PDB file of C-alpha atoms in Angstrom:
ATOM      1  CA  MET A  77     -21.523 136.691   5.160  1.00  0.00           C
ATOM      2  CA  THR A  78     -22.596 134.766   8.102  1.00  0.00           C
ATOM      3  CA  ALA A  79     -25.997 133.957   6.294  1.00  0.00           C
ATOM      4  CA  LEU A  80     -23.436 132.826   3.524  1.00  0.00           C
ATOM      5  CA  ARG A  81     -21.119 130.105   5.608  1.00  0.00           C
ATOM      6  CA  ARG A  82     -24.324 129.484   7.352  1.00  0.00           C
ATOM      7  CA  SER A  83     -26.822 128.487   4.011  1.00  0.00           C
ATOM      8  CA  VAL A  84     -22.902 126.778   2.703  1.00  0.00           C
ATOM      9  CA  ALA A  85     -22.575 124.732   5.690  1.00  0.00           C
ATOM     10  CA  ILE A  86     -25.960 123.002   5.312  1.00  0.00           C
ATOM     11  CA  VAL A  87     -25.567 122.409   1.504  1.00  0.00           C
ATOM     12  CA  VAL A  88     -22.007 120.100   2.251  1.00  0.00           C
ATOM     13  CA  ILE A  89     -23.719 118.860   6.065  1.00  0.00           C
ATOM     14  CA  ALA A  90     -27.246 117.676   3.757  1.00  0.00           C
ATOM     15  CA  THR A  91     -24.881 116.660   0.876  1.00  0.00           C
ATOM     16  CA  VAL A  92     -22.886 114.335   3.489  1.00  0.00           C
ATOM     17  CA  GLY A  93     -25.263 112.893   4.749  1.00  0.00           C
ATOM     18  CA  ILE A  94     -27.432 112.259   1.529  1.00  0.00           C
ATOM     19  CA  GLY A  95     -25.043 110.328   0.434  1.00  0.00           C
ATOM     20  CA  LEU A  96     -24.263 108.171   3.377  1.00  0.00           C
ATOM     21  CA  PHE A  97     -27.290 107.659   3.467  1.00  0.00           C
ATOM     22  CA  LEU A  98     -27.284 106.719   0.229  1.00  0.00           C
ATOM     23  CA  LEU A  99     -24.778 104.849   0.478  1.00  0.00           C
ATOM     24  CA  ALA A 100     -25.451 102.315   3.115  1.00  0.00           C
ATOM     25  CA  GLY A 101     -29.038 102.029   1.213  1.00  0.00           C
ATOM     26  CA  VAL A 102     -26.449 100.453  -1.534  1.00  0.00           C
ATOM     27  CA  SER A 103     -24.136  98.352   0.732  1.00  0.00           C
ATOM     28  CA  ALA A 104     -27.178  96.863   2.810  1.00  0.00           C
ATOM     29  CA  ALA A 105     -29.495  96.597  -1.348  1.00  0.00           C
ATOM     30  CA  SER A 106     -26.774  95.132  -2.444  1.00  0.00           C
ATOM     31  CA  ALA A 107     -26.492  92.364   0.097  1.00  0.00           C
ATOM     32  CA  SER A 108     -29.670  90.578  -1.984  1.00  0.00           C
ATOM     33  CA  THR A 109     -28.953  91.673  -5.121  1.00  0.00           C
ATOM     34  CA  ILE A 110     -30.518  89.100  -7.305  1.00  0.00           C
ATOM     35  CA  GLY A 111     -30.842  88.734 -10.992  1.00  0.00           C
ATOM     36  CA  ALA A 112     -34.022  89.120 -13.075  1.00  0.00           C
ATOM     37  CA  ALA A 113     -33.620  85.475 -13.634  1.00  0.00           C
ATOM     38  CA  ASP A 114     -34.562  84.893 -10.132  1.00  0.00           C
ATOM     39  CA  VAL A 115     -37.322  86.442  -9.855  1.00  0.00           C
ATOM     40  CA  GLN A 116     -40.439  83.801  -9.226  1.00  0.00           C
ATOM     41  CA  PRO A 117     -43.118  85.244  -8.634  1.00  0.00           C
ATOM     42  CA  GLN A 118     -45.984  85.250 -11.335  1.00  0.00           C
ATOM     43  CA  ALA A 119     -44.702  88.028 -14.005  1.00  0.00           C
ATOM     44  CA  GLU A 120     -42.210  86.561 -13.460  1.00  0.00           C
ATOM     45  CA  GLU A 121     -42.116  86.641 -17.656  1.00  0.00           C
ATOM     46  CA  GLU A 122     -43.266  90.158 -17.611  1.00  0.00           C
ATOM     47  CA  PHE A 123     -40.999  92.490 -15.229  1.00  0.00           C
ATOM     48  CA  GLY A 124     -37.682  92.589 -16.245  1.00  0.00           C
ATOM     49  CA  GLN A 125     -38.739  93.204 -19.952  1.00  0.00           C
ATOM     50  CA  CYS A 126     -39.026  95.987 -20.820  1.00  0.00           C
ATOM     51  CA  PHE A 127     -35.859  97.687 -21.731  1.00  0.00           C
ATOM     52  CA  PRO A 128     -32.558  96.600 -23.717  1.00  0.00           C
ATOM     53  CA  GLY A 129     -30.331  94.585 -21.768  1.00  0.00           C
ATOM     54  CA  GLU A 130     -29.754  93.130 -17.763  1.00  0.00           C
ATOM     55  CA  GLY A 131     -29.899  96.507 -15.712  1.00  0.00           C
ATOM     56  CA  TYR A 132     -28.665  96.270 -12.057  1.00  0.00           C
ATOM     57  CA  SER A 133     -30.798  93.469 -10.210  1.00  0.00           C
ATOM     58  CA  ILE A 134     -32.091  95.018  -6.380  1.00  0.00           C
ATOM     59  CA  THR A 135     -33.853  93.276  -3.944  1.00  0.00           C
ATOM     60  CA  ILE A 136     -35.547  94.576  -0.865  1.00  0.00           C
ATOM     61  CA  GLY A 137     -36.407  91.865   1.664  1.00  0.00           C
ATOM     62  CA  SER A 138     -36.130  87.861   1.593  1.00  0.00           C
ATOM     63  CA  GLU A 139     -38.595  85.862   2.124  1.00  0.00           C
ATOM     64  CA  GLY A 140     -42.328  87.432   2.231  1.00  0.00           C
ATOM     65  CA  PRO A 141     -43.232  90.594   0.647  1.00  0.00           C
ATOM     66  CA  GLN A 142     -40.719  92.401  -1.461  1.00  0.00           C
ATOM     67  CA  ILE A 143     -39.720  94.758  -3.086  1.00  0.00           C
ATOM     68  CA  ASP A 144     -37.784  93.759  -6.663  1.00  0.00           C
ATOM     69  CA  SER A 145     -36.190  96.560  -8.958  1.00  0.00           C
ATOM     70  CA  ILE A 146     -34.155  96.296 -12.252  1.00  0.00           C
ATOM     71  CA  VAL A 147     -32.112  99.742 -13.296  1.00  0.00           C
ATOM     72  CA  HIS A 148     -31.319 100.926 -16.436  1.00  0.00           C
ATOM     73  CA  PHE A 149     -28.666 102.947 -17.786  1.00  0.00           C
ATOM     74  CA  SER A 150     -27.534 101.386 -21.344  1.00  0.00           C
ATOM     75  CA  LEU A 151     -28.257 105.143 -22.515  1.00  0.00           C
ATOM     76  CA  LEU A 152     -25.129 106.497 -20.451  1.00  0.00           C
ATOM     77  CA  THR A 153     -22.749 103.583 -21.115  1.00  0.00           C
ATOM     78  CA  ASN A 154     -23.390 102.554 -24.746  1.00  0.00           C
ATOM     79  CA  LEU A 155     -23.948 105.914 -25.984  1.00  0.00           C
ATOM     80  CA  GLY A 156     -25.010 105.985 -30.005  1.00  0.00           C
ATOM     81  CA  ALA A 157     -26.322 102.543 -29.981  1.00  0.00           C
ATOM     82  CA  PRO A 158     -30.204 101.467 -29.024  1.00  0.00           C
ATOM     83  CA  GLY A 159     -30.305 101.894 -24.861  1.00  0.00           C
ATOM     84  CA  SER A 160     -32.253 102.650 -22.169  1.00  0.00           C
ATOM     85  CA  MET A 161     -33.099 104.725 -19.067  1.00  0.00           C
ATOM     86  CA  GLY A 162     -35.499 103.404 -16.274  1.00  0.00           C
ATOM     87  CA  ILE A 163     -36.762 101.585 -13.560  1.00  0.00           C
ATOM     88  CA  GLU A 164     -38.366  98.370 -13.339  1.00  0.00           C
ATOM     89  CA  MET A 165     -39.969  98.410  -9.917  1.00  0.00           C
ATOM     90  CA  ALA A 166     -42.282  95.287  -8.854  1.00  0.00           C
ATOM     91  CA  GLY A 167     -44.154  94.659  -5.250  1.00  0.00           C
ATOM     92  CA  THR A 168     -45.000  92.166  -4.078  1.00  0.00           C
ATOM     93  CA  THR A 169     -46.173  89.311  -1.128  1.00  0.00           C
ATOM     94  CA  GLY A 170     -43.743  86.506  -1.802  1.00  0.00           C
ATOM     95  CA  ASP A 171     -46.784  84.673  -4.482  1.00  0.00           C
ATOM     96  CA  GLU A 172     -48.347  87.724  -6.228  1.00  0.00           C
ATOM     97  CA  TYR A 173     -47.919  90.867  -7.526  1.00  0.00           C
ATOM     98  CA  ILE A 174     -49.376  93.950  -5.295  1.00  0.00           C
ATOM     99  CA  ILE A 175     -47.609  96.724  -7.550  1.00  0.00           C
ATOM    100  CA  LEU A 176     -45.755  97.262 -10.486  1.00  0.00           C
ATOM    101  CA  LEU A 177     -43.854 100.176 -12.090  1.00  0.00           C
ATOM    102  CA  ARG A 178     -41.866 100.703 -15.018  1.00  0.00           C
ATOM    103  CA  ALA A 179     -41.040 104.253 -16.368  1.00  0.00           C
ATOM    104  CA  GLY A 180     -37.935 105.588 -18.385  1.00  0.00           C
ATOM    105  CA  VAL A 181     -36.376 105.682 -21.843  1.00  0.00           C
ATOM    106  CA  LEU A 182     -35.356 104.246 -24.294  1.00  0.00           C
ATOM    107  CA  PHE A 183     -33.168 105.399 -27.295  1.00  0.00           C
ATOM    108  CA  GLU A 184     -33.588 103.347 -30.593  1.00  0.00           C
ATOM    109  CA  GLY A 185     -30.136 103.929 -31.554  1.00  0.00           C
ATOM    110  CA  VAL A 186     -28.327 107.087 -33.629  1.00  0.00           C
ATOM    111  CA  GLY A 187     -29.606 105.489 -37.226  1.00  0.00           C
ATOM    112  CA  GLU A 188     -28.939 107.436 -40.361  1.00  0.00           C
ATOM    113  CA  PRO A 189     -26.531 110.566 -39.541  1.00  0.00           C
ATOM    114  CA  THR A 190     -28.894 112.537 -41.902  1.00  0.00           C
ATOM    115  CA  ALA A 191     -31.796 111.810 -40.372  1.00  0.00           C
ATOM    116  CA  PHE A 192     -30.812 112.052 -36.420  1.00  0.00           C
ATOM    117  CA  LEU A 193     -29.762 115.252 -37.741  1.00  0.00           C
ATOM    118  CA  ALA A 194     -32.540 116.034 -39.379  1.00  0.00           C
ATOM    119  CA  ASP A 195     -35.128 114.285 -35.728  1.00  0.00           C
ATOM    120  CA  PRO A 196     -32.882 113.845 -32.792  1.00  0.00           C
ATOM    121  CA  MET A 197     -36.241 112.792 -30.732  1.00  0.00           C
ATOM    122  CA  ALA A 198     -37.403 110.695 -33.632  1.00  0.00           C
ATOM    123  CA  GLN A 199     -35.338 107.906 -31.570  1.00  0.00           C
ATOM    124  CA  PHE A 200     -36.761 108.155 -27.892  1.00  0.00           C
ATOM    125  CA  SER A 201     -39.816 106.839 -26.554  1.00  0.00           C
ATOM    126  CA  VAL A 202     -40.903 107.188 -23.753  1.00  0.00           C
ATOM    127  CA  ALA A 203     -42.001 103.825 -21.052  1.00  0.00           C
ATOM    128  CA  PHE A 204     -44.409 103.645 -18.862  1.00  0.00           C
ATOM    129  CA  GLU A 205     -46.494 101.538 -17.615  1.00  0.00           C
ATOM    130  CA  PHE A 206     -48.309 100.633 -13.456  1.00  0.00           C
ATOM    131  CA  ASP A 207     -50.339  97.939 -12.197  1.00  0.00           C
ATOM    132  CA  PHE A 208     -51.380  97.399  -9.409  1.00  0.00           C
ATOM    133  CA  SER A 209     -53.989  95.263  -7.726  1.00  0.00           C
ATOM    134  CA  LEU A 210     -55.264  93.313  -4.931  1.00  0.00           C
ATOM    135  CA  PRO A 211     -55.309  89.523  -5.000  1.00  0.00           C
ATOM    136  CA  MET A 212     -56.717  89.765  -1.252  1.00  0.00           C
ATOM    137  CA  PHE A 213     -59.563  90.505  -1.798  1.00  0.00           C
ATOM    138  CA  ALA A 214     -61.115  89.177  -4.948  1.00  0.00           C
ATOM    139  CA  GLY A 215     -61.170  85.871  -3.995  1.00  0.00           C
ATOM    140  CA  MET A 216     -63.363  87.146  -0.614  1.00  0.00           C
ATOM    141  CA  THR A 217     -65.525  89.341  -3.483  1.00  0.00           C
ATOM    142  CA  GLY A 218     -65.464  87.301  -6.909  1.00  0.00           C
ATOM    143  CA  GLY A 219     -64.921  91.520  -7.972  1.00  0.00           C
ATOM    144  CA  ASP A 220     -61.676  92.673 -10.062  1.00  0.00           C
ATOM    145  CA  PHE A 221     -59.753  94.626  -7.367  1.00  0.00           C
ATOM    146  CA  SER A 222     -57.018  95.553 -10.009  1.00  0.00           C
ATOM    147  CA  TYR A 223     -55.756  99.197 -11.982  1.00  0.00           C
ATOM    148  CA  SER A 224     -53.586  98.991 -15.396  1.00  0.00           C
ATOM    149  CA  ASP A 225     -52.507 102.069 -16.225  1.00  0.00           C
ATOM    150  CA  ASP A 226     -49.313 102.203 -19.265  1.00  0.00           C
ATOM    151  CA  GLY A 227     -50.305 105.860 -20.048  1.00  0.00           C
ATOM    152  CA  ALA A 228     -47.596 107.850 -19.993  1.00  0.00           C
ATOM    153  CA  PRO A 229     -48.400 111.164 -17.133  1.00  0.00           C
ATOM    154  CA  ILE A 230     -45.985 113.954 -19.164  1.00  0.00           C
ATOM    155  CA  ASP A 231     -46.720 114.992 -23.347  1.00  0.00           C
ATOM    156  CA  ALA A 232     -43.350 115.153 -24.872  1.00  0.00           C
ATOM    157  CA  PRO A 233     -42.601 115.412 -28.547  1.00  0.00           C
ATOM    158  CA  ILE A 234     -41.624 111.615 -28.441  1.00  0.00           C
ATOM    159  CA  GLY A 235     -43.861 108.511 -28.966  1.00  0.00           C
ATOM    160  CA  ASP A 236     -44.536 106.291 -26.394  1.00  0.00           C
ATOM    161  CA  ALA A 237     -42.935 102.779 -26.092  1.00  0.00           C
ATOM    162  CA  VAL A 238     -44.791  99.042 -26.099  1.00  0.00           C
ATOM    163  CA  CYS A 239     -43.689  97.142 -23.642  1.00  0.00           C
TER     164      CYS A 239
END
């Protein structure tokens, strides 16, 4: 029984520790939270446009390099209607995006009840996009130091969304 108590104690301590860590991270990030319209770097019109709704914007860093992110939960808060659950993150040097990641699930809404009941997965689609670029090297060599992928890294019985 002592091993069971020890295991339970470890799980409780780990859960409390992770909760405090996340709470501290959210508090620190909340101090620098911005709106999607405040994102300044080059891909401004592309960042924050994949998922429906506004989402919750969090920025890590305030000058120079930073990570802009938008977390979307409208799939859980707007039941039955079109929504999404996912994240959009962009790492920037301050002037240009270096890395951009969009990943999540889009829901088109229930629509016609009989069609939804016949094939509920038809209303869902996977959104995925990954862009990586090193523009600081392109000027030195004249080459394009970038990588882009928009194919979802999972096989699912649902379609792919176009962002």
